[in-house]
Coordinates of C-alpha atoms and ligand atoms in Angstrom, one line a residue:
M1 CA -8.9 -120.5 -134.0
P2 CA -7.5 -122.0 -137.2
E3 CA -3.7 -122.2 -137.1
S4 CA -3.3 -119.9 -140.1
R5 CA -5.3 -117.1 -138.4
A6 CA -2.5 -116.6 -135.9
G7 CA -0.1 -116.1 -138.8
R8 CA -2.5 -113.7 -140.3
G9 CA -3.0 -111.8 -137.1
H10 CA -0.9 -108.8 -137.9
P11 CA -1.0 -106.8 -141.1
G12 CA 2.1 -106.5 -143.2
K13 CA 3.7 -109.7 -141.8
S14 CA 4.4 -113.2 -142.9
M15 CA 2.0 -114.1 -145.7
A16 CA 2.8 -113.8 -149.4
S17 CA 1.5 -110.6 -150.9
F18 CA -0.2 -110.4 -154.3
T19 CA -2.2 -107.8 -156.2
L20 CA -5.3 -108.2 -158.3
H21 CA -6.7 -105.8 -160.9
G22 CA -10.3 -105.2 -161.7
I23 CA -12.9 -102.5 -162.3
P24 CA -13.1 -99.6 -159.8
V25 CA -16.8 -99.0 -158.9
S26 CA -16.8 -97.1 -155.6
R27 CA -14.1 -94.6 -154.6
G28 CA -11.9 -94.5 -151.6
I29 CA -9.5 -96.8 -149.8
S30 CA -10.3 -99.4 -147.3
I31 CA -8.1 -101.7 -145.3
G32 CA -9.3 -104.7 -143.3
R33 CA -9.6 -108.4 -143.0
A34 CA -11.2 -110.5 -145.7
H35 CA -14.5 -112.1 -145.0
L36 CA -15.2 -114.7 -147.6
L37 CA -18.9 -114.9 -148.4
T38 CA -19.5 -118.5 -149.3
P39 CA -21.8 -118.9 -152.2
A40 CA -24.3 -121.8 -152.2
A41 CA -22.5 -124.7 -153.8
L42 CA -23.8 -124.9 -157.3
D43 CA -22.2 -128.3 -157.4
V44 CA -25.4 -130.0 -156.2
K45 CA -26.3 -133.6 -155.7
H46 CA -27.7 -135.4 -158.8
Y47 CA -30.1 -138.4 -158.5
L48 CA -33.3 -139.6 -160.1
V49 CA -36.5 -139.8 -158.0
A50 CA -38.8 -142.7 -158.2
E51 CA -42.2 -142.2 -159.9
E52 CA -44.1 -142.3 -156.6
Q53 CA -41.7 -139.7 -155.1
V54 CA -42.1 -137.1 -157.9
E55 CA -44.9 -135.0 -156.4
A56 CA -43.1 -135.0 -153.0
E57 CA -40.0 -133.7 -154.8
V58 CA -42.1 -131.1 -156.6
K59 CA -43.5 -130.0 -153.3
R60 CA -40.0 -129.8 -151.7
L61 CA -39.0 -127.3 -154.4
Q62 CA -42.2 -125.3 -154.2
E63 CA -41.7 -125.0 -150.5
A64 CA -38.1 -123.8 -150.8
I65 CA -39.3 -121.2 -153.4
A66 CA -42.1 -120.0 -151.0
Q67 CA -39.6 -119.7 -148.2
V68 CA -37.3 -117.5 -150.3
H69 CA -40.3 -115.4 -151.2
R70 CA -40.9 -114.9 -147.5
T71 CA -37.3 -114.1 -146.8
L72 CA -37.2 -111.5 -149.5
Q73 CA -40.5 -110.0 -148.3
D74 CA -39.0 -109.8 -144.7
L75 CA -35.9 -108.1 -146.1
W76 CA -38.1 -105.6 -147.8
T77 CA -40.2 -104.9 -144.7
D78 CA -37.1 -104.6 -142.5
L79 CA -35.4 -102.2 -144.9
P80 CA -34.1 -99.3 -142.8
K81 CA -35.8 -96.0 -143.5
D82 CA -32.5 -94.5 -144.6
A83 CA -31.7 -97.4 -146.9
P84 CA -30.6 -96.3 -150.4
T85 CA -33.6 -96.4 -152.8
E86 CA -31.8 -98.9 -155.0
L87 CA -31.8 -101.5 -152.3
G88 CA -35.6 -101.8 -152.4
A89 CA -35.5 -101.9 -156.2
F90 CA -33.1 -104.8 -156.1
I91 CA -35.2 -106.9 -153.8
D92 CA -38.1 -106.2 -156.1
V93 CA -36.0 -107.5 -159.0
H94 CA -35.3 -110.7 -157.1
V95 CA -39.0 -111.1 -156.2
L96 CA -40.0 -110.7 -159.8
I97 CA -37.4 -113.2 -161.0
L98 CA -38.5 -115.7 -158.4
S99 CA -42.2 -115.3 -159.5
D100 CA -41.3 -115.8 -163.1
P101 CA -42.5 -119.2 -164.4
M102 CA -39.0 -119.8 -165.8
I103 CA -37.9 -120.2 -162.2
S104 CA -41.0 -121.1 -160.3
E105 CA -42.5 -123.6 -162.8
A106 CA -40.1 -124.8 -165.4
P107 CA -37.9 -126.7 -162.9
L108 CA -41.1 -128.4 -161.6
D109 CA -41.7 -129.6 -165.1
I110 CA -38.2 -131.0 -165.2
I111 CA -38.8 -133.0 -162.0
R112 CA -42.0 -134.4 -163.5
S113 CA -40.7 -135.2 -166.9
R114 CA -37.1 -136.2 -166.2
H115 CA -37.4 -137.3 -162.6
Y116 CA -34.4 -135.1 -161.5
N117 CA -34.1 -134.3 -157.9
A118 CA -35.1 -130.7 -157.0
E119 CA -31.6 -129.2 -156.8
W120 CA -30.6 -130.8 -160.1
A121 CA -33.8 -129.6 -161.8
L122 CA -33.3 -126.1 -160.7
V123 CA -29.6 -126.0 -161.7
T124 CA -30.5 -127.5 -165.1
Q125 CA -33.0 -124.7 -165.7
I126 CA -30.6 -122.0 -164.5
D127 CA -27.9 -123.3 -166.8
E128 CA -30.2 -123.1 -169.7
L129 CA -31.3 -119.6 -168.8
S130 CA -27.7 -118.5 -168.3
A131 CA -26.8 -119.7 -171.7
Q132 CA -29.6 -117.7 -173.2
F133 CA -28.4 -114.6 -171.3
D134 CA -24.8 -115.1 -172.6
E135 CA -26.2 -114.6 -176.2
I136 CA -27.6 -111.1 -175.3
E137 CA -25.5 -108.3 -176.7
D138 CA -26.7 -105.6 -174.3
A139 CA -24.1 -105.6 -171.4
Y140 CA -26.6 -104.2 -168.9
L141 CA -29.1 -107.0 -169.6
R142 CA -26.4 -109.6 -169.7
E143 CA -25.4 -108.6 -166.2
R144 CA -29.0 -109.5 -165.0
K145 CA -27.9 -113.1 -165.4
Q146 CA -26.2 -112.7 -162.0
D147 CA -29.5 -111.7 -160.4
I148 CA -31.0 -115.0 -161.7
Q149 CA -28.1 -117.0 -160.3
Q150 CA -28.3 -115.2 -157.0
V151 CA -32.0 -116.0 -156.7
A152 CA -31.3 -119.6 -157.6
E153 CA -28.6 -119.8 -155.0
R154 CA -31.0 -118.7 -152.3
V155 CA -33.4 -121.5 -153.3
L156 CA -30.6 -124.0 -153.3
K157 CA -29.5 -122.8 -149.9
V158 CA -32.9 -123.6 -148.5
L159 CA -33.0 -126.9 -150.3
M160 CA -29.7 -127.9 -148.9
G161 CA -30.5 -126.6 -145.5
T162 CA -27.5 -124.2 -145.5
E163 CA -27.4 -120.5 -144.8
L164 CA -24.9 -117.8 -145.7
S165 CA -22.2 -117.7 -143.0
A166 CA -22.4 -114.7 -140.8
P167 CA -19.4 -112.4 -140.8
P168 CA -16.8 -113.3 -138.2
V169 CA -17.0 -111.2 -135.0
P170 CA -13.8 -109.1 -134.7
T171 CA -11.5 -110.8 -132.2
G172 CA -9.8 -107.8 -130.9
E173 CA -6.5 -109.5 -131.1
D174 CA -4.8 -106.5 -132.8
H175 CA -4.0 -103.0 -131.6
F176 CA -7.2 -101.8 -133.2
Q177 CA -10.5 -103.5 -134.2
P178 CA -10.0 -104.9 -137.7
Q179 CA -12.7 -104.0 -140.1
M180 CA -14.0 -106.5 -142.6
I181 CA -13.9 -106.5 -146.4
V182 CA -16.3 -108.8 -148.1
V183 CA -14.7 -111.0 -150.8
A184 CA -17.1 -113.1 -152.8
H185 CA -17.6 -114.6 -156.2
D186 CA -20.7 -112.4 -156.4
I187 CA -22.9 -110.7 -153.9
S188 CA -26.6 -110.1 -154.3
P189 CA -27.7 -106.7 -153.1
A190 CA -30.1 -108.4 -150.7
D191 CA -27.3 -110.4 -149.1
M192 CA -25.3 -107.2 -148.9
L193 CA -28.2 -105.6 -147.2
A194 CA -28.1 -108.3 -144.5
F195 CA -24.5 -107.3 -143.7
R196 CA -25.2 -103.6 -143.8
D197 CA -25.1 -102.9 -140.1
R198 CA -22.0 -105.0 -139.5
S199 CA -18.5 -103.6 -139.6
F200 CA -17.6 -104.1 -143.2
V201 CA -15.8 -101.5 -145.1
G202 CA -15.2 -102.7 -148.6
F203 CA -16.4 -105.1 -151.3
V204 CA -14.4 -107.3 -153.7
T205 CA -16.1 -109.6 -156.2
D206 CA -14.9 -111.9 -158.9
V207 CA -17.6 -110.9 -161.4
G208 CA -19.7 -107.8 -162.1
G209 CA -19.3 -104.7 -164.1
Q210 CA -19.7 -101.0 -163.6
N211 CA -23.5 -101.4 -163.7
S212 CA -24.0 -104.6 -161.8
H213 CA -26.5 -104.1 -159.0
T214 CA -23.8 -104.8 -156.4
A215 CA -21.7 -102.0 -157.9
I216 CA -24.6 -99.6 -157.7
V217 CA -25.3 -100.5 -154.1
A218 CA -21.7 -100.1 -153.2
R219 CA -21.6 -96.6 -154.7
S220 CA -24.8 -95.6 -153.0
L221 CA -23.4 -96.8 -149.6
D222 CA -20.2 -94.8 -150.3
I223 CA -18.0 -97.8 -149.5
P224 CA -14.8 -98.5 -151.6
A225 CA -15.3 -101.4 -153.9
A226 CA -13.8 -103.2 -156.9
V227 CA -15.4 -105.8 -159.0
G228 CA -14.4 -108.0 -162.0
M229 CA -11.5 -109.5 -160.0
S230 CA -12.0 -112.9 -161.6
Q231 CA -10.1 -115.1 -159.0
A232 CA -10.3 -113.1 -155.9
S233 CA -12.6 -115.4 -154.0
R234 CA -10.3 -118.3 -154.8
L235 CA -7.0 -116.6 -154.0
V236 CA -7.9 -114.6 -151.0
E237 CA -8.3 -116.5 -147.8
Q238 CA -10.5 -115.9 -144.8
D239 CA -9.0 -113.3 -142.5
D240 CA -6.3 -112.3 -144.9
W241 CA -5.4 -108.6 -144.7
V242 CA -6.7 -106.8 -147.7
I243 CA -6.4 -103.3 -149.2
V244 CA -9.2 -102.2 -151.6
D245 CA -8.3 -99.2 -153.7
G246 CA -11.7 -98.2 -155.1
D247 CA -10.2 -95.4 -157.2
A248 CA -7.8 -97.7 -159.1
G249 CA -9.8 -101.0 -159.0
V250 CA -6.9 -102.7 -157.3
V251 CA -6.9 -105.2 -154.4
I252 CA -3.7 -106.0 -152.5
C253 CA -3.8 -109.1 -150.4
N254 CA -1.4 -109.5 -147.4
P255 CA 0.4 -106.2 -148.2
S256 CA 3.9 -105.7 -147.0
A257 CA 4.4 -103.3 -144.1
L258 CA 5.7 -100.7 -146.5
V259 CA 2.7 -100.9 -148.8
L260 CA 0.3 -100.9 -145.9
E261 CA 2.0 -97.8 -144.5
Q262 CA 1.6 -96.0 -147.9
Y263 CA -2.0 -96.9 -148.2
R264 CA -2.7 -95.9 -144.6
A265 CA -1.2 -92.6 -145.3
R266 CA -3.3 -92.2 -148.4
Q267 CA -6.4 -93.2 -146.5
A268 CA -5.6 -90.7 -143.8
A269 CA -5.0 -88.0 -146.3
L270 CA -8.4 -88.7 -147.9
I271 CA -10.2 -88.6 -144.6
K272 CA -8.4 -85.4 -143.6
A273 CA -9.2 -83.8 -146.9
R274 CA -12.9 -84.6 -146.4
K275 CA -12.8 -83.1 -142.9
R276 CA -11.1 -80.0 -144.1
L277 CA -13.8 -79.5 -146.7
L278 CA -16.4 -79.4 -144.0
K279 CA -15.1 -76.1 -142.9
L280 CA -16.3 -74.6 -146.1
K281 CA -20.0 -75.4 -145.3
K282 CA -20.9 -71.8 -144.4
T283 CA -18.4 -70.1 -146.7
P284 CA -20.3 -68.3 -149.5
A285 CA -19.7 -69.8 -152.9
V286 CA -18.0 -66.7 -154.5
T287 CA -15.3 -66.6 -157.0
R288 CA -12.1 -64.6 -156.4
D289 CA -13.5 -61.7 -158.4
G290 CA -16.7 -61.6 -156.3
T291 CA -19.3 -63.5 -158.4
S292 CA -21.8 -65.6 -156.4
I293 CA -22.4 -69.1 -157.7
T294 CA -25.5 -71.1 -156.8
L295 CA -24.8 -74.7 -155.5
L296 CA -27.7 -77.0 -155.5
A297 CA -28.3 -80.6 -154.6
N298 CA -29.5 -83.6 -156.6
I299 CA -31.7 -85.8 -154.5
E300 CA -33.6 -89.1 -155.0
L301 CA -35.9 -89.0 -152.0
P302 CA -36.9 -86.3 -149.4
D303 CA -34.7 -88.2 -146.9
D304 CA -31.7 -86.9 -148.8
C305 CA -32.5 -83.3 -147.9
P306 CA -30.6 -83.3 -144.5
A307 CA -27.4 -84.3 -146.4
A308 CA -28.1 -81.4 -148.9
L309 CA -28.4 -78.9 -146.0
D310 CA -25.3 -80.4 -144.3
A311 CA -23.3 -79.7 -147.4
G312 CA -24.6 -76.1 -147.5
A313 CA -26.8 -76.5 -150.6
H314 CA -28.8 -73.4 -151.7
G315 CA -31.7 -75.6 -152.6
V316 CA -32.5 -78.7 -154.6
G317 CA -31.7 -78.5 -158.3
L318 CA -32.9 -81.9 -159.2
F319 CA -35.4 -84.1 -157.3
R320 CA -35.5 -87.3 -159.4
S321 CA -39.1 -88.0 -158.6
E322 CA -39.1 -91.4 -160.5
F323 CA -37.5 -92.9 -157.4
L324 CA -40.8 -92.5 -155.6
F325 CA -42.3 -94.8 -158.3
M326 CA -39.6 -97.4 -158.3
G327 CA -38.7 -100.1 -155.7
R328 CA -42.1 -100.2 -154.2
G329 CA -41.9 -103.9 -153.3
A330 CA -45.3 -105.4 -152.6
Q331 CA -47.0 -102.2 -153.8
A332 CA -45.1 -102.4 -157.1
L333 CA -48.2 -102.9 -159.2
R334 CA -49.5 -99.5 -158.6
V335 CA -48.0 -96.0 -158.9
P336 CA -48.0 -93.7 -155.8
S337 CA -51.3 -91.9 -155.4
E338 CA -51.6 -88.1 -155.6
D339 CA -51.7 -87.9 -151.8
E340 CA -48.7 -90.2 -151.3
Q341 CA -46.7 -88.1 -153.8
F342 CA -47.9 -84.8 -152.3
E343 CA -46.7 -86.0 -148.8
Q344 CA -43.2 -86.7 -150.2
Y345 CA -42.9 -83.5 -152.2
R346 CA -44.1 -81.5 -149.2
K347 CA -41.6 -83.3 -147.0
A348 CA -38.7 -82.3 -149.3
V349 CA -40.0 -78.7 -149.4
L350 CA -40.3 -78.4 -145.6
A351 CA -37.0 -80.1 -145.1
M352 CA -35.3 -77.5 -147.3
K353 CA -36.5 -74.7 -145.0
G354 CA -37.4 -72.1 -147.5
R355 CA -34.8 -73.0 -150.2
A356 CA -36.2 -73.8 -153.6
V357 CA -36.9 -77.4 -154.6
T358 CA -36.8 -78.3 -158.3
I359 CA -39.0 -81.3 -158.8
R360 CA -38.3 -83.1 -162.1
T361 CA -41.4 -84.9 -163.4
L362 CA -41.3 -88.6 -163.9
D363 CA -38.2 -89.7 -165.9
V364 CA -38.9 -93.4 -166.3
G365 CA -37.9 -95.7 -169.1
A366 CA -34.5 -97.0 -170.4
D367 CA -32.4 -98.0 -167.3
K368 CA -35.2 -96.8 -165.0
P369 CA -38.2 -98.9 -165.9
L370 CA -41.4 -98.5 -164.0
D371 CA -41.9 -101.8 -162.1
Q372 CA -44.9 -102.8 -164.0
T373 CA -43.9 -101.7 -167.5
E374 CA -43.0 -104.2 -170.2
H375 CA -39.4 -103.8 -171.4
T376 CA -40.0 -104.5 -175.0
A377 CA -38.5 -101.5 -176.7
L378 CA -35.5 -102.3 -178.9
N379 CA -33.7 -99.1 -178.0
P380 CA -35.2 -98.1 -174.7
A381 CA -33.1 -95.0 -174.4
L382 CA -34.6 -93.8 -177.6
G383 CA -38.1 -95.0 -176.7
L384 CA -41.1 -93.9 -174.7
R385 CA -39.2 -92.5 -171.7
A386 CA -39.6 -89.4 -169.5
I387 CA -41.9 -86.7 -170.9
R388 CA -42.8 -89.0 -173.8
Y389 CA -44.1 -91.5 -171.4
C390 CA -45.9 -88.9 -169.3
L391 CA -47.7 -87.4 -172.3
A392 CA -48.8 -90.9 -173.4
E393 CA -50.2 -91.4 -169.8
P394 CA -52.0 -88.1 -169.2
Q395 CA -53.8 -89.2 -166.1
L396 CA -50.6 -90.3 -164.4
F397 CA -48.9 -87.1 -165.4
L398 CA -51.8 -84.9 -164.2
T399 CA -51.8 -86.7 -160.9
Q400 CA -48.1 -86.0 -160.5
L401 CA -48.5 -82.3 -161.5
R402 CA -51.3 -81.8 -159.0
A403 CA -49.2 -83.3 -156.3
I404 CA -46.3 -81.1 -157.1
L405 CA -48.5 -78.0 -157.3
R406 CA -50.1 -78.8 -153.9
A407 CA -46.6 -79.0 -152.4
S408 CA -45.8 -75.5 -153.8
A409 CA -48.2 -74.0 -151.2
F410 CA -45.6 -74.9 -148.6
G411 CA -42.4 -73.4 -150.0
K412 CA -40.7 -72.5 -153.3
V413 CA -41.1 -75.3 -155.8
R414 CA -40.1 -75.4 -159.5
I415 CA -41.2 -77.9 -162.1
L416 CA -38.6 -79.4 -164.4
I417 CA -39.6 -81.4 -167.5
P418 CA -37.1 -84.1 -168.8
M419 CA -36.2 -85.2 -172.3
L420 CA -38.0 -82.4 -174.2
A421 CA -37.1 -82.1 -177.9
H422 CA -40.2 -80.8 -179.7
A423 CA -42.2 -77.5 -179.4
F424 CA -45.4 -79.4 -179.2
E425 CA -44.1 -81.4 -176.2
I426 CA -43.3 -78.2 -174.4
D427 CA -46.7 -76.8 -175.3
Q428 CA -48.5 -80.0 -174.2
S429 CA -46.6 -80.1 -171.0
L430 CA -47.5 -76.5 -170.2
N431 CA -51.1 -77.2 -171.1
M432 CA -51.2 -80.1 -168.7
I433 CA -49.8 -77.9 -165.9
A434 CA -52.6 -75.4 -166.7
Q435 CA -55.1 -78.2 -166.5
A436 CA -53.8 -79.4 -163.2
K437 CA -53.9 -75.8 -161.9
A438 CA -57.5 -75.4 -163.0
Q439 CA -58.5 -78.7 -161.3
L440 CA -57.0 -77.5 -158.0
R441 CA -58.6 -74.1 -158.3
E442 CA -62.0 -75.8 -158.7
Q443 CA -61.4 -77.7 -155.5
N444 CA -60.1 -74.6 -153.7
I445 CA -56.8 -76.2 -153.1
K446 CA -53.9 -73.7 -152.7
F447 CA -50.8 -73.7 -154.9
D448 CA -48.2 -71.3 -156.2
E449 CA -50.0 -69.7 -159.2
S450 CA -46.7 -68.4 -160.6
I451 CA -44.7 -71.6 -160.2
E452 CA -41.7 -71.7 -162.5
V453 CA -41.4 -74.4 -165.2
G454 CA -38.1 -75.4 -166.7
A455 CA -36.8 -77.8 -169.3
M456 CA -34.0 -80.3 -169.1
I457 CA -31.7 -79.7 -172.1
E458 CA -30.4 -83.3 -172.6
I459 CA -31.2 -84.0 -176.2
P460 CA -28.9 -82.4 -178.8
A461 CA -31.9 -81.3 -180.8
A462 CA -33.0 -79.2 -177.8
A463 CA -29.5 -77.6 -177.5
L464 CA -29.7 -76.8 -181.2
A465 CA -33.1 -75.2 -181.0
L466 CA -32.8 -73.1 -177.9
P467 CA -35.0 -70.1 -179.0
M468 CA -37.9 -72.6 -179.0
F469 CA -37.2 -73.3 -175.3
V470 CA -36.2 -69.9 -173.9
K471 CA -39.4 -68.4 -175.4
R472 CA -41.6 -70.8 -173.4
M473 CA -39.7 -71.7 -170.3
D474 CA -38.7 -70.0 -167.1
F475 CA -35.4 -71.8 -166.7
L476 CA -33.2 -74.5 -168.2
S477 CA -31.2 -77.3 -166.7
I478 CA -28.6 -79.2 -168.7
G479 CA -28.6 -83.0 -168.2
T480 CA -25.1 -83.7 -169.3
N481 CA -25.5 -87.5 -168.7
D482 CA -28.0 -87.9 -171.4
L483 CA -26.7 -85.0 -173.5
I484 CA -23.4 -86.9 -173.8
Q485 CA -25.2 -90.2 -174.5
Y486 CA -27.3 -88.8 -177.3
T487 CA -24.6 -86.6 -178.8
L488 CA -22.1 -89.3 -179.0
A489 CA -24.6 -92.1 -179.7
I490 CA -23.4 -94.4 -176.9
D491 CA -25.5 -96.2 -174.3
R492 CA -24.5 -94.6 -171.0
V493 CA -25.0 -97.9 -169.1
D494 CA -23.0 -100.1 -171.5
Y495 CA -19.5 -100.7 -170.2
E496 CA -18.4 -101.9 -173.6
V497 CA -18.6 -98.4 -175.0
A498 CA -17.8 -96.6 -171.7
H499 CA -14.4 -95.5 -173.2
L500 CA -16.3 -93.4 -175.7
Y501 CA -18.2 -91.5 -173.1
N502 CA -16.3 -88.3 -173.2
P503 CA -17.6 -85.1 -171.6
L504 CA -14.8 -83.1 -173.3
H505 CA -15.8 -84.0 -176.8
P506 CA -15.9 -80.7 -178.7
A507 CA -19.5 -81.3 -179.8
V508 CA -20.6 -81.8 -176.2
L509 CA -18.7 -78.8 -174.9
N510 CA -20.2 -76.6 -177.6
L511 CA -23.8 -77.7 -177.0
I512 CA -23.3 -76.9 -173.3
A513 CA -21.8 -73.5 -174.0
M514 CA -24.5 -72.6 -176.5
T515 CA -27.2 -73.5 -173.9
I516 CA -25.6 -71.4 -171.2
A517 CA -25.1 -68.5 -173.6
A518 CA -28.8 -68.7 -174.8
G519 CA -30.0 -68.6 -171.2
A520 CA -27.9 -65.6 -170.4
K521 CA -29.0 -63.7 -173.5
A522 CA -32.7 -64.4 -172.7
G523 CA -32.2 -63.6 -169.0
I524 CA -33.2 -67.0 -167.7
D525 CA -31.4 -69.3 -165.2
V526 CA -29.4 -72.2 -166.6
A527 CA -28.1 -74.9 -164.4
V528 CA -26.1 -78.1 -165.1
C529 CA -27.5 -81.0 -163.1
G530 CA -25.7 -83.9 -164.8
E531 CA -22.6 -85.6 -163.4
M532 CA -20.3 -82.9 -165.0
A533 CA -21.6 -80.4 -162.4
G534 CA -20.1 -82.5 -159.6
D535 CA -16.7 -83.2 -161.2
V536 CA -14.1 -80.8 -159.7
K537 CA -11.9 -81.2 -162.8
L538 CA -14.6 -79.5 -164.8
T539 CA -15.7 -76.8 -162.4
R540 CA -13.5 -74.1 -163.9
L541 CA -14.3 -75.0 -167.4
L542 CA -18.1 -74.7 -166.7
L543 CA -17.5 -71.4 -164.9
G544 CA -15.5 -70.2 -167.9
M545 CA -18.5 -71.1 -170.1
G546 CA -20.6 -68.8 -167.9
L547 CA -22.3 -71.3 -165.8
R548 CA -23.5 -69.9 -162.5
E549 CA -25.7 -72.8 -161.1
F550 CA -24.4 -76.2 -160.4
S551 CA -26.5 -79.1 -159.1
M552 CA -24.9 -82.3 -157.9
H553 CA -24.9 -85.1 -155.3
P554 CA -24.5 -83.5 -151.8
A555 CA -21.2 -85.4 -151.2
Q556 CA -19.6 -83.5 -154.1
L557 CA -20.7 -80.0 -153.2
L558 CA -18.0 -78.8 -150.9
A559 CA -15.2 -79.9 -153.2
V560 CA -16.8 -78.0 -156.0
K561 CA -17.1 -74.9 -153.8
Q562 CA -13.4 -75.1 -153.0
E563 CA -12.7 -74.9 -156.8
I564 CA -15.1 -71.9 -157.1
L565 CA -13.3 -70.1 -154.3
A566 CA -10.0 -70.4 -156.1
S567 CA -11.4 -69.3 -159.5
D568 CA -10.9 -66.1 -161.4
L569 CA -13.7 -65.7 -163.9
K570 CA -12.0 -63.2 -166.2
T571 CA -9.0 -65.5 -166.9
L572 CA -11.3 -68.6 -167.1
T573 CA -13.6 -66.9 -169.6
T574 CA -10.8 -66.1 -172.0
R575 CA -9.2 -69.5 -171.7
T576 CA -12.5 -71.3 -172.2
R577 CA -13.3 -69.4 -175.4
R578 CA -10.1 -70.8 -176.8
I579 CA -11.0 -74.3 -175.6
L580 CA -14.4 -74.1 -177.3
R581 CA -12.7 -73.3 -180.6
A582 CA -10.3 -76.3 -180.3
M583 CA -11.2 -79.5 -182.2
E584 CA -8.3 -81.8 -181.2
P585 CA -9.2 -83.9 -178.1
G586 CA -5.5 -83.8 -176.9
D587 CA -5.4 -80.0 -177.0
I588 CA -8.8 -79.8 -175.2
A589 CA -7.8 -82.2 -172.5
E590 CA -4.5 -80.4 -171.9
A591 CA -6.1 -76.9 -171.9
V592 CA -8.8 -78.1 -169.4
E593 CA -6.1 -79.5 -167.2
Q594 CA -4.2 -76.3 -167.3
L595 CA -7.2 -74.4 -166.0
Q596 CA -6.6 -76.2 -162.7
S597 CA -3.3 -74.4 -162.2
L598 CA -4.6 -70.9 -162.9
Ligands
LIG601 C1 -28.9 -86.1 -167.0 O1 -29.3 -86.8 -168.0 O2 -27.8 -85.5 -167.0 C2 -29.7 -86.1 -165.7 C3 -29.3 -85.2 -164.8 O3 -30.7 -86.9 -165.6 P1 -30.6 -88.5 -165.4 O4 -29.2 -88.8 -165.0 O5 -31.5 -88.8 -164.3 O6 -31.0 -89.0 -166.7
LIG602 MG1 -31.3 -87.4 -168.1

């Protein structure tokens, strides 16, 4: 054991404490020992190979690339069934990068033309590519530079015959088994996956933003994480005691006994609060004045249904079906067949045991590209996404509609259409559903003839033309994530404008309130399925606007229910009317906060 370890053996003792500040990406507090994830040294050997050695050097690089391909393929195959969908997608991204001629061929040309050794050729090419990525304005795309570097590091590791070090096995030298926190310059999602079953409880990285793949995986694994820590991997030492505050984006290294005690208390309080909430699972979601509220779950895959039931969801309010089309690894070049889709939809329907499942039709495009689509649109969020893409690909759309309809023979299913703005889009969509029904009838295949069809209200134009929707649709579901993006003209995945993403902007609030009111007037259900529905600070405001259906990630459901149980609709309605008339952001924020104390 290194001498320093003994000194680091007990938290809150001996080592100098310091605090780092970065970007919070995944909530909660974790306390553990640092495990430094060693990146492959980019500082590689540089030498020129003799003419007669060039082809052997080319082959050396080709073989290293082929080996990384096999490793990624194995990772994909070994993906646990319950692995978050994003993980498969991330491995796919790395496979695509590795197959790109910029990585798989350009360095070979460098070896041939400049006689560089394989490592030097690869690093030269990566440096050139990285410089090009630095020029890109789009923060989301710019972050993809890290994916390229991670892929290159994998190849370098093979070339240099080194592997990622495995996490240290807990030594048991303390009163309790210490848990590990990964500290790294950067972590590729695939590497993180390899550590998934080990006992690590937090992530800290030097680089990365809100939307880096690592951040997304951390969130989906529900593990506290902070990124953008700039020097963490240099300053923190192996086995140092570390606190990760994923709510504040703060990392405390070698905390004093007092700080440690405070954080342990906060951590315990959070765990206790989560446990307390579990008691509400079977409590009906009814306001103090006796109004029942419907609480639904947002899911990505049928495997999310047990979590929805565990949280006491009344059904699925949003099944983001595009996740069946993404992250398909080796099958990425084709979309799932009608039978494959049908099996998945039926699985969700059966898993929900009679509760309604609202399946949203394919919402691809923008930050959710189909694996095989070209990403050439200048403004992908304004481009051929969601229903626009489906109407441009009628066979693909019909296939999905038939699969959904077939699943409706096994339990209550509703169809939800995303990104509608125009009357003709609604009419064409309904027409396609009618066609899909006719095809199934012809084949004597059973389905629910009176299946309900609803529209996502997520484009301001839709919220301003509600009569067009309520006349044609059975229900509405407000997608606040996109509604905010399009109302305020900010890219929802661009961290540089993240400070402008304000759900409480009066324009946003009024569009939501108008939609809820229009639904009530027409007698059709209106839900909110965007992130606002799962934000407990906004539950009372939405109730005050008249919302009676909330759809959210299962993990948020019980906390929202707790708010509902404490709410009095009469008071909230009066207060909310006033909030909707207010135009000063400060007044609105203050009034919304005051709703919490009613
Ligand atoms: C939304 O836009 O609010 C929504 C629920 O859909 P997504 O986040 O999948 O775009
Ligand atoms: Mg949306």
